[in-house]
Amino acid sequence: MDLNQILFGVYPYIALAVLVLGSVIRFDREPYTWRTGSSQLLRRKQLVAGSVMFHLGVLMIFAGHFVGLLTPIWVFDTLGVSHGAKQMLAIVAGGIAGLVALAGGALLLHRRLFDARIRKTSSFGDTAILTILVVQLILGLATIPLSLQHRDGGEMIKFMNWAQGVFAFRGDAAGFVADVPWVFKAHLALGMTILLVFPFTRLVHMLSAPVWYLNRRGWQLVRTKRVLPRRAEPVAPTYPLHGAGRAVRPDRLEAAE
């Protein structure tokens, strides 16, 4: 078994298996770690700007990759979308989204590395996964000049066949990307590595959606300046004293006797 088969024929299944099982186990055993660990009190303006651009760009890239790679080729043929048009759409839309995400990621990474307080409170995993994502964005943008050399969409078809072959459990799926340039292979390999480490990082918050808030009953705290009457304190019960005609409180029985 050669390296190409290991990376693009076996490694995808390892990454996907760890992604699914690891996420389920973490959510079940460590639900209180299922969060982002926000540091929004520090450099808030830079956080907001970087976070908005980064998340917007990444969501666009994810949607484009999901639809572009996993939609059967016959669907595009039926709709009359040529491979060349699809290739140019991926280059333009993906390039814009990649630049936006990279700008946001650079702001977030700069904030985490060059602010002493944030760096001190950041874990190794927080910094590492953000660095990996920025490198992945750079690799993705680096593929654009090569894609422009194949405007007929031929290279895109190879990646579609590979991705759909993996999900169809085809043993020859790795062969579709055997001869593509190394930058494409690096982009694919690092993308699968992100899936592999996904359950062990803050990225798990991507799988959470606070839908339970939609039907939750709200509570409103009201404070008034009015002077409200004090509640009457409960009176302790009284019991008749043995051998006497008067009643006393229980805490005075011993003294009375």
mmCIF file of C-alpha atoms in Angstrom, residues 58-235:
data_model
loop_
_atom_site.group_PDB
_atom_site.id
_atom_site.type_symbol
_atom_site.label_atom_id
_atom_site.label_comp_id
_atom_site.label_asym_id
_atom_site.label_seq_id
_atom_site.Cartn_x
_atom_site.Cartn_y
_atom_site.Cartn_z
ATOM 1 C CA VAL A 58 -15.466 29.720 7.169
ATOM 2 C CA LEU A 59 -19.216 29.116 6.915
ATOM 3 C CA MET A 60 -19.169 30.151 3.254
ATOM 4 C CA ILE A 61 -16.183 27.884 2.587
ATOM 5 C CA PHE A 62 -17.779 24.946 4.383
ATOM 6 C CA ALA A 63 -21.035 25.330 2.460
ATOM 7 C CA GLY A 64 -19.156 25.619 -0.822
ATOM 8 C CA HIS A 65 -17.030 22.548 -0.163
ATOM 9 C CA PHE A 66 -20.006 20.508 1.032
ATOM 10 C CA VAL A 67 -22.186 21.329 -1.977
ATOM 11 C CA GLY A 68 -19.362 21.407 -4.513
ATOM 12 C CA LEU A 69 -17.718 18.114 -3.551
ATOM 13 C CA LEU A 70 -20.664 15.956 -2.503
ATOM 14 C CA THR A 71 -23.287 16.934 -5.067
ATOM 15 C CA PRO A 72 -23.378 14.196 -7.738
ATOM 16 C CA ILE A 73 -21.934 15.293 -11.056
ATOM 17 C CA TRP A 74 -25.109 14.337 -12.909
ATOM 18 C CA VAL A 75 -27.023 16.967 -10.932
ATOM 19 C CA PHE A 76 -24.868 19.752 -12.393
ATOM 20 C CA ASP A 77 -25.186 18.182 -15.843
ATOM 21 C CA THR A 78 -28.977 18.050 -15.487
ATOM 22 C CA LEU A 79 -29.090 21.699 -14.414
ATOM 23 C CA GLY A 80 -26.924 22.676 -17.356
ATOM 24 C CA VAL A 81 -24.027 23.920 -15.204
ATOM 25 C CA SER A 82 -20.804 23.244 -17.053
ATOM 26 C CA HIS A 83 -17.687 22.047 -15.253
ATOM 27 C CA GLY A 84 -15.849 25.188 -16.298
ATOM 28 C CA ALA A 85 -18.565 27.459 -14.879
ATOM 29 C CA LYS A 86 -18.574 25.522 -11.636
ATOM 30 C CA GLN A 87 -14.785 25.789 -11.469
ATOM 31 C CA MET A 88 -14.861 29.584 -11.907
ATOM 32 C CA LEU A 89 -17.647 29.926 -9.340
ATOM 33 C CA ALA A 90 -15.577 27.955 -6.849
ATOM 34 C CA ILE A 91 -12.510 30.094 -7.560
ATOM 35 C CA VAL A 92 -14.287 33.443 -7.213
ATOM 36 C CA ALA A 93 -16.612 32.649 -4.302
ATOM 37 C CA GLY A 94 -14.037 30.504 -2.537
ATOM 38 C CA GLY A 95 -11.330 33.105 -3.026
ATOM 39 C CA ILE A 96 -13.443 35.905 -1.542
ATOM 40 C CA ALA A 97 -14.572 33.752 1.385
ATOM 41 C CA GLY A 98 -11.019 32.551 1.949
ATOM 42 C CA LEU A 99 -9.619 36.076 2.070
ATOM 43 C CA VAL A 100 -12.322 37.203 4.504
ATOM 44 C CA ALA A 101 -11.741 34.183 6.747
ATOM 45 C CA LEU A 102 -7.964 34.607 6.581
ATOM 46 C CA ALA A 103 -8.187 38.276 7.577
ATOM 47 C CA GLY A 104 -10.390 37.369 10.524
ATOM 48 C CA GLY A 105 -8.198 34.437 11.508
ATOM 49 C CA ALA A 106 -5.091 36.614 11.383
ATOM 50 C CA LEU A 107 -6.721 39.108 13.751
ATOM 51 C CA LEU A 108 -7.725 36.350 16.162
ATOM 52 C CA LEU A 109 -4.306 34.702 16.042
ATOM 53 C CA HIS A 110 -2.496 38.026 16.516
ATOM 54 C CA ARG A 111 -4.742 38.797 19.489
ATOM 55 C CA ARG A 112 -4.063 35.422 21.075
ATOM 56 C CA LEU A 113 -0.292 35.457 20.504
ATOM 57 C CA PHE A 114 0.645 39.081 21.140
ATOM 58 C CA ASP A 115 -1.575 39.983 24.078
ATOM 59 C CA ALA A 116 0.203 38.765 27.204
ATOM 60 C CA ARG A 117 -2.983 38.345 29.227
ATOM 61 C CA ILE A 118 -4.804 36.374 26.534
ATOM 62 C CA ARG A 119 -1.722 34.276 25.792
ATOM 63 C CA LYS A 120 -1.404 33.393 29.470
ATOM 64 C CA THR A 121 -5.016 32.243 29.735
ATOM 65 C CA SER A 122 -4.998 30.369 26.416
ATOM 66 C CA SER A 123 -4.427 26.641 26.288
ATOM 67 C CA PHE A 124 -2.081 24.987 23.842
ATOM 68 C CA GLY A 125 -5.069 23.513 22.032
ATOM 69 C CA ASP A 126 -6.707 26.919 21.527
ATOM 70 C CA THR A 127 -3.615 28.380 19.884
ATOM 71 C CA ALA A 128 -2.758 25.232 17.933
ATOM 72 C CA ILE A 129 -6.168 24.742 16.320
ATOM 73 C CA LEU A 130 -6.381 28.422 15.334
ATOM 74 C CA THR A 131 -2.905 28.199 13.782
ATOM 75 C CA ILE A 132 -3.878 25.050 11.874
ATOM 76 C CA LEU A 133 -7.017 26.739 10.537
ATOM 77 C CA VAL A 134 -5.030 29.764 9.336
ATOM 78 C CA VAL A 135 -2.500 27.490 7.601
ATOM 79 C CA GLN A 136 -5.384 25.594 5.986
ATOM 80 C CA LEU A 137 -6.837 28.839 4.662
ATOM 81 C CA ILE A 138 -3.454 29.785 3.198
ATOM 82 C CA LEU A 139 -3.169 26.410 1.484
ATOM 83 C CA GLY A 140 -6.673 26.772 0.096
ATOM 84 C CA LEU A 141 -5.909 30.192 -1.359
ATOM 85 C CA ALA A 142 -2.623 28.828 -2.759
ATOM 86 C CA THR A 143 -4.595 26.364 -4.896
ATOM 87 C CA ILE A 144 -6.333 29.164 -6.821
ATOM 88 C CA PRO A 145 -3.448 29.932 -9.251
ATOM 89 C CA LEU A 146 -3.240 26.228 -10.088
ATOM 90 C CA SER A 147 -6.996 25.974 -10.530
ATOM 91 C CA LEU A 148 -6.902 28.883 -12.985
ATOM 92 C CA GLN A 149 -4.695 26.730 -15.196
ATOM 93 C CA HIS A 150 -7.524 24.174 -15.457
ATOM 94 C CA ARG A 151 -10.551 26.306 -16.205
ATOM 95 C CA ASP A 152 -12.254 23.411 -17.905
ATOM 96 C CA GLY A 153 -13.053 21.964 -14.472
ATOM 97 C CA GLY A 154 -11.028 18.808 -14.964
ATOM 98 C CA GLU A 155 -9.243 19.080 -11.623
ATOM 99 C CA MET A 156 -12.512 19.800 -9.833
ATOM 100 C CA ILE A 157 -14.008 16.570 -11.189
ATOM 101 C CA LYS A 158 -11.137 14.613 -9.654
ATOM 102 C CA PHE A 159 -11.850 15.980 -6.188
ATOM 103 C CA MET A 160 -15.570 15.383 -6.558
ATOM 104 C CA ASN A 161 -14.974 11.780 -7.573
ATOM 105 C CA TRP A 162 -12.579 11.326 -4.650
ATOM 106 C CA ALA A 163 -14.926 12.776 -2.008
ATOM 107 C CA GLN A 164 -17.972 10.919 -3.281
ATOM 108 C CA GLY A 165 -15.892 7.752 -3.638
ATOM 109 C CA VAL A 166 -14.876 7.956 0.040
ATOM 110 C CA PHE A 167 -18.493 8.227 1.198
ATOM 111 C CA ALA A 168 -19.469 5.432 -1.174
ATOM 112 C CA PHE A 169 -16.711 3.219 0.321
ATOM 113 C CA ARG A 170 -14.959 2.798 -3.004
ATOM 114 C CA GLY A 171 -11.563 1.198 -2.618
ATOM 115 C CA ASP A 172 -10.146 3.054 -5.617
ATOM 116 C CA ALA A 173 -11.124 6.553 -4.402
ATOM 117 C CA ALA A 174 -7.503 7.533 -3.696
ATOM 118 C CA GLY A 175 -6.620 6.999 -7.352
ATOM 119 C CA PHE A 176 -8.617 10.062 -8.408
ATOM 120 C CA VAL A 177 -6.175 12.432 -6.659
ATOM 121 C CA ALA A 178 -2.969 10.497 -7.256
ATOM 122 C CA ASP A 179 -1.600 12.945 -9.832
ATOM 123 C CA VAL A 180 -2.828 16.302 -8.509
ATOM 124 C CA PRO A 181 -0.247 18.941 -7.391
ATOM 125 C CA TRP A 182 1.163 18.661 -3.875
ATOM 126 C CA VAL A 183 -0.565 21.793 -2.607
ATOM 127 C CA PHE A 184 -3.939 20.188 -3.246
ATOM 128 C CA LYS A 185 -2.834 17.047 -1.419
ATOM 129 C CA ALA A 186 -1.549 19.091 1.520
ATOM 130 C CA HIS A 187 -4.877 20.936 1.652
ATOM 131 C CA LEU A 188 -6.813 17.663 1.668
ATOM 132 C CA ALA A 189 -4.564 15.994 4.257
ATOM 133 C CA LEU A 190 -4.673 18.962 6.628
ATOM 134 C CA GLY A 191 -8.443 19.176 6.225
ATOM 135 C CA MET A 192 -8.801 15.548 7.325
ATOM 136 C CA THR A 193 -6.442 16.222 10.232
ATOM 137 C CA ILE A 194 -8.756 19.024 11.372
ATOM 138 C CA LEU A 195 -11.614 16.498 11.374
ATOM 139 C CA LEU A 196 -9.419 14.104 13.362
ATOM 140 C CA VAL A 197 -8.628 16.574 16.168
ATOM 141 C CA PHE A 198 -12.069 18.227 16.051
ATOM 142 C CA PRO A 199 -13.555 16.434 19.121
ATOM 143 C CA PHE A 200 -10.590 17.410 21.307
ATOM 144 C CA THR A 201 -10.690 21.150 20.599
ATOM 145 C CA ARG A 202 -12.995 24.123 21.039
ATOM 146 C CA LEU A 203 -14.321 23.490 17.526
ATOM 147 C CA VAL A 204 -17.010 21.232 19.009
ATOM 148 C CA HIS A 205 -19.140 24.337 19.577
ATOM 149 C CA MET A 206 -19.881 24.168 15.843
ATOM 150 C CA LEU A 207 -22.126 21.176 16.557
ATOM 151 C CA SER A 208 -24.184 23.023 19.155
ATOM 152 C CA ALA A 209 -27.177 25.208 18.453
ATOM 153 C CA PRO A 210 -29.064 26.793 21.373
ATOM 154 C CA VAL A 211 -32.472 25.805 20.009
ATOM 155 C CA TRP A 212 -33.773 25.072 23.517
ATOM 156 C CA TYR A 213 -33.828 28.807 24.193
ATOM 157 C CA LEU A 214 -36.642 29.264 21.690
ATOM 158 C CA ASN A 215 -39.283 27.561 23.870
ATOM 159 C CA ARG A 216 -37.849 28.460 27.272
ATOM 160 C CA ARG A 217 -40.043 30.451 29.669
ATOM 161 C CA GLY A 218 -38.568 33.804 30.436
ATOM 162 C CA TRP A 219 -38.172 35.316 33.871
ATOM 163 C CA GLN A 220 -38.064 39.008 34.679
ATOM 164 C CA LEU A 221 -36.622 40.417 37.890
ATOM 165 C CA VAL A 222 -38.513 43.471 39.104
ATOM 166 C CA ARG A 223 -37.188 45.810 41.769
ATOM 167 C CA THR A 224 -39.463 48.402 43.343
ATOM 168 C CA LYS A 225 -38.742 51.504 45.392
ATOM 169 C CA ARG A 226 -41.970 51.114 47.366
ATOM 170 C CA VAL A 227 -41.786 50.137 50.995
ATOM 171 C CA LEU A 228 -43.467 46.774 51.238
ATOM 172 C CA PRO A 229 -44.959 45.515 54.530
ATOM 173 C CA ARG A 230 -42.864 42.970 56.349
ATOM 174 C CA ARG A 231 -44.162 39.464 56.421
ATOM 175 C CA ALA A 232 -45.377 38.279 59.786
ATOM 176 C CA GLU A 233 -42.972 35.828 61.373
ATOM 177 C CA PRO A 234 -44.501 32.414 62.128
ATOM 178 C CA VAL A 235 -45.357 31.887 65.769
#
